[in-house]
PDB file of C-alpha atoms in Angstrom:
ATOM      1  CA  UNK A   1      18.869 -37.189   0.976  1.00 83.00           C
ATOM      2  CA  UNK A   2      22.147 -38.673  -0.281  1.00 94.00           C
ATOM      3  CA  UNK A   3      24.678 -36.904  -2.454  1.00 96.00           C
ATOM      4  CA  UNK A   4      27.684 -38.384  -4.240  1.00 97.00           C
ATOM      5  CA  UNK A   5      30.733 -36.547  -5.524  1.00 97.00           C
ATOM      6  CA  UNK A   6      33.637 -37.864  -7.572  1.00 97.00           C
ATOM      7  CA  UNK A   7      37.183 -36.563  -7.563  1.00 97.00           C
ATOM      8  CA  UNK A   8      40.500 -37.531  -9.089  1.00 96.00           C
ATOM      9  CA  UNK A   9      39.690 -37.291 -12.775  1.00 96.00           C
ATOM     10  CA  UNK A  10      42.108 -35.848 -15.275  1.00 97.00           C
ATOM     11  CA  UNK A  11      44.527 -36.812 -18.012  1.00 97.00           C
ATOM     12  CA  UNK A  12      46.998 -39.670 -18.126  1.00 97.00           C
ATOM     13  CA  UNK A  13      49.323 -41.385 -20.543  1.00 97.00           C
ATOM     14  CA  UNK A  14      48.686 -44.877 -21.850  1.00 98.00           C
ATOM     15  CA  UNK A  15      50.169 -47.367 -19.419  1.00 98.00           C
ATOM     16  CA  UNK A  16      49.816 -44.958 -16.524  1.00 98.00           C
ATOM     17  CA  UNK A  17      47.665 -45.026 -13.416  1.00 98.00           C
ATOM     18  CA  UNK A  18      44.946 -42.906 -11.875  1.00 98.00           C
ATOM     19  CA  UNK A  19      42.790 -43.096  -8.745  1.00 98.00           C
ATOM     20  CA  UNK A  20      39.184 -41.941  -8.518  1.00 98.00           C
ATOM     21  CA  UNK A  21      37.322 -41.259  -5.282  1.00 98.00           C
ATOM     22  CA  UNK A  22      33.622 -41.045  -4.473  1.00 97.00           C
ATOM     23  CA  UNK A  23      32.349 -39.472  -1.273  1.00 97.00           C
ATOM     24  CA  UNK A  24      28.788 -39.875  -0.005  1.00 96.00           C
ATOM     25  CA  UNK A  25      27.144 -37.265   2.195  1.00 95.00           C
ATOM     26  CA  UNK A  26      23.724 -36.646   3.702  1.00 93.00           C
ATOM     27  CA  UNK A  27      21.473 -39.154   5.413  1.00 89.00           C
ATOM     28  CA  UNK A  28      23.253 -42.284   6.567  1.00 87.00           C
ATOM     29  CA  UNK A  29      21.894 -45.339   4.788  1.00 88.00           C
ATOM     30  CA  UNK A  30      23.009 -48.871   4.092  1.00 89.00           C
ATOM     31  CA  UNK A  31      24.063 -49.143   0.467  1.00 92.00           C
ATOM     32  CA  UNK A  32      23.226 -52.442  -1.175  1.00 92.00           C
ATOM     33  CA  UNK A  33      25.210 -51.512  -4.280  1.00 94.00           C
ATOM     34  CA  UNK A  34      28.109 -49.117  -4.764  1.00 95.00           C
ATOM     35  CA  UNK A  35      30.260 -48.800  -7.820  1.00 97.00           C
ATOM     36  CA  UNK A  36      31.531 -47.009 -10.858  1.00 98.00           C
ATOM     37  CA  UNK A  37      30.105 -46.549 -14.342  1.00 98.00           C
ATOM     38  CA  UNK A  38      31.574 -44.815 -17.357  1.00 98.00           C
ATOM     39  CA  UNK A  39      30.274 -43.328 -20.571  1.00 98.00           C
ATOM     40  CA  UNK A  40      32.340 -42.513 -23.641  1.00 96.00           C
ATOM     41  CA  UNK A  41      31.090 -40.069 -26.292  1.00 91.00           C
ATOM     42  CA  UNK A  42      28.498 -41.758 -28.477  1.00 93.00           C
ATOM     43  CA  UNK A  43      28.447 -44.861 -26.297  1.00 95.00           C
ATOM     44  CA  UNK A  44      26.076 -46.203 -23.674  1.00 96.00           C
ATOM     45  CA  UNK A  45      26.859 -45.979 -19.998  1.00 97.00           C
ATOM     46  CA  UNK A  46      28.477 -49.175 -18.776  1.00 97.00           C
ATOM     47  CA  UNK A  47      29.324 -50.727 -15.444  1.00 98.00           C
ATOM     48  CA  UNK A  48      33.045 -50.642 -14.699  1.00 98.00           C
ATOM     49  CA  UNK A  49      33.349 -52.042 -11.177  1.00 98.00           C
ATOM     50  CA  UNK A  50      31.122 -52.500  -8.159  1.00 97.00           C
ATOM     51  CA  UNK A  51      30.488 -54.055  -4.795  1.00 95.00           C
ATOM     52  CA  UNK A  52      27.220 -55.864  -5.413  1.00 88.00           C
ATOM     53  CA  UNK A  53      25.170 -58.424  -3.568  1.00 81.00           C
ATOM     54  CA  UNK A  54      26.937 -59.649  -0.465  1.00 84.00           C
ATOM     55  CA  UNK A  55      29.821 -57.299  -1.128  1.00 86.00           C
ATOM     56  CA  UNK A  56      31.074 -59.417  -4.020  1.00 93.00           C
ATOM     57  CA  UNK A  57      33.150 -57.412  -6.469  1.00 97.00           C
ATOM     58  CA  UNK A  58      32.162 -57.180 -10.110  1.00 97.00           C
ATOM     59  CA  UNK A  59      34.238 -55.913 -13.022  1.00 98.00           C
ATOM     60  CA  UNK A  60      33.682 -55.303 -16.684  1.00 98.00           C
ATOM     61  CA  UNK A  61      35.669 -57.732 -18.811  1.00 98.00           C
ATOM     62  CA  UNK A  62      37.527 -54.816 -20.371  1.00 97.00           C
ATOM     63  CA  UNK A  63      39.052 -53.733 -17.038  1.00 98.00           C
ATOM     64  CA  UNK A  64      39.614 -57.026 -15.229  1.00 98.00           C
ATOM     65  CA  UNK A  65      43.170 -57.272 -13.981  1.00 98.00           C
ATOM     66  CA  UNK A  66      43.750 -53.545 -14.426  1.00 98.00           C
ATOM     67  CA  UNK A  67      41.178 -51.769 -12.212  1.00 98.00           C
ATOM     68  CA  UNK A  68      40.460 -52.330  -8.527  1.00 98.00           C
ATOM     69  CA  UNK A  69      37.499 -51.072  -6.503  1.00 98.00           C
ATOM     70  CA  UNK A  70      37.860 -50.515  -2.759  1.00 97.00           C
ATOM     71  CA  UNK A  71      35.936 -48.867   0.074  1.00 95.00           C
ATOM     72  CA  UNK A  72      36.437 -47.407   3.548  1.00 90.00           C
ATOM     73  CA  UNK A  73      33.090 -48.734   4.855  1.00 76.00           C
ATOM     74  CA  UNK A  74      32.079 -45.269   6.045  1.00 74.00           C
ATOM     75  CA  UNK A  75      31.394 -42.805   3.285  1.00 87.00           C
ATOM     76  CA  UNK A  76      33.852 -43.287   0.434  1.00 94.00           C
ATOM     77  CA  UNK A  77      34.818 -45.730  -2.263  1.00 96.00           C
ATOM     78  CA  UNK A  78      37.585 -45.705  -4.810  1.00 98.00           C
ATOM     79  CA  UNK A  79      38.646 -46.916  -8.225  1.00 98.00           C
ATOM     80  CA  UNK A  80      42.331 -47.636  -8.798  1.00 98.00           C
ATOM     81  CA  UNK A  81      43.046 -47.684 -12.520  1.00 98.00           C
ATOM     82  CA  UNK A  82      46.294 -49.180 -13.778  1.00 98.00           C
ATOM     83  CA  UNK A  83      47.727 -49.915 -17.213  1.00 98.00           C
ATOM     84  CA  UNK A  84      45.409 -47.318 -18.689  1.00 98.00           C
ATOM     85  CA  UNK A  85      44.464 -47.509 -22.355  1.00 98.00           C
ATOM     86  CA  UNK A  86      43.050 -44.840 -24.675  1.00 97.00           C
ATOM     87  CA  UNK A  87      39.843 -46.897 -24.738  1.00 97.00           C
ATOM     88  CA  UNK A  88      39.394 -46.055 -21.040  1.00 98.00           C
ATOM     89  CA  UNK A  89      38.716 -42.425 -21.952  1.00 98.00           C
ATOM     90  CA  UNK A  90      35.234 -41.572 -20.668  1.00 98.00           C
ATOM     91  CA  UNK A  91      33.243 -39.710 -18.065  1.00 98.00           C
ATOM     92  CA  UNK A  92      33.270 -41.799 -14.909  1.00 98.00           C
ATOM     93  CA  UNK A  93      30.326 -41.762 -12.493  1.00 98.00           C
ATOM     94  CA  UNK A  94      30.012 -43.156  -9.003  1.00 97.00           C
ATOM     95  CA  UNK A  95      26.678 -44.753  -8.184  1.00 97.00           C
ATOM     96  CA  UNK A  96      24.861 -46.205  -5.200  1.00 96.00           C
ATOM     97  CA  UNK A  97      21.565 -47.979  -4.572  1.00 95.00           C
ATOM     98  CA  UNK A  98      19.735 -48.618  -1.329  1.00 93.00           C
ATOM     99  CA  UNK A  99      16.379 -49.492   0.221  1.00 91.00           C
ATOM    100  CA  UNK A 100      14.706 -52.793   0.875  1.00 90.00           C
ATOM    101  CA  UNK A 101      13.862 -53.146  -2.810  1.00 91.00           C
ATOM    102  CA  UNK A 102      16.810 -51.097  -4.123  1.00 89.00           C
ATOM    103  CA  UNK A 103      14.237 -48.434  -4.864  1.00 94.00           C
ATOM    104  CA  UNK A 104      16.571 -45.518  -4.177  1.00 95.00           C
ATOM    105  CA  UNK A 105      19.666 -44.503  -6.069  1.00 96.00           C
ATOM    106  CA  UNK A 106      22.080 -41.634  -6.503  1.00 96.00           C
ATOM    107  CA  UNK A 107      24.659 -40.599  -9.092  1.00 97.00           C
ATOM    108  CA  UNK A 108      27.669 -38.352  -8.881  1.00 98.00           C
ATOM    109  CA  UNK A 109      28.143 -35.511 -11.329  1.00 97.00           C
ATOM    110  CA  UNK A 110      30.805 -37.372 -13.290  1.00 98.00           C
ATOM    111  CA  UNK A 111      34.512 -36.797 -13.751  1.00 98.00           C
ATOM    112  CA  UNK A 112      36.388 -36.843 -17.054  1.00 98.00           C
ATOM    113  CA  UNK A 113      39.249 -39.281 -17.527  1.00 98.00           C
ATOM    114  CA  UNK A 114      41.311 -38.846 -20.685  1.00 98.00           C
ATOM    115  CA  UNK A 115      44.026 -41.311 -21.669  1.00 98.00           C
ATOM    116  CA  UNK A 116      46.369 -40.353 -24.491  1.00 97.00           C
ATOM    117  CA  UNK A 117      48.413 -42.767 -26.563  1.00 93.00           C
TER     118      UNK A 117
END
């Protein structure tokens, strides 16, 4: 019904910047939650940034002041990553939830971000 696809992953140097994009396709729905998660090898998946309830932005403490989430209100949302650190190395996933009870969700395939020191 709804498909998500990330783009923009790759390698970067510590202190550099990178921009990720997520594009939604398929049936038009109202998303109640859109955002980005990441998962490093051997670690649990964690929330990075999101537009949550009421469109209020949320950020993980580890990325506050460095990452910014934005949207075009149509089919795409973005993650601007600045002042990158090696600890930011992970697979990044875009995610969305919808439905009256948030009973539906979709994940992108993931995109690798590697930050070297």
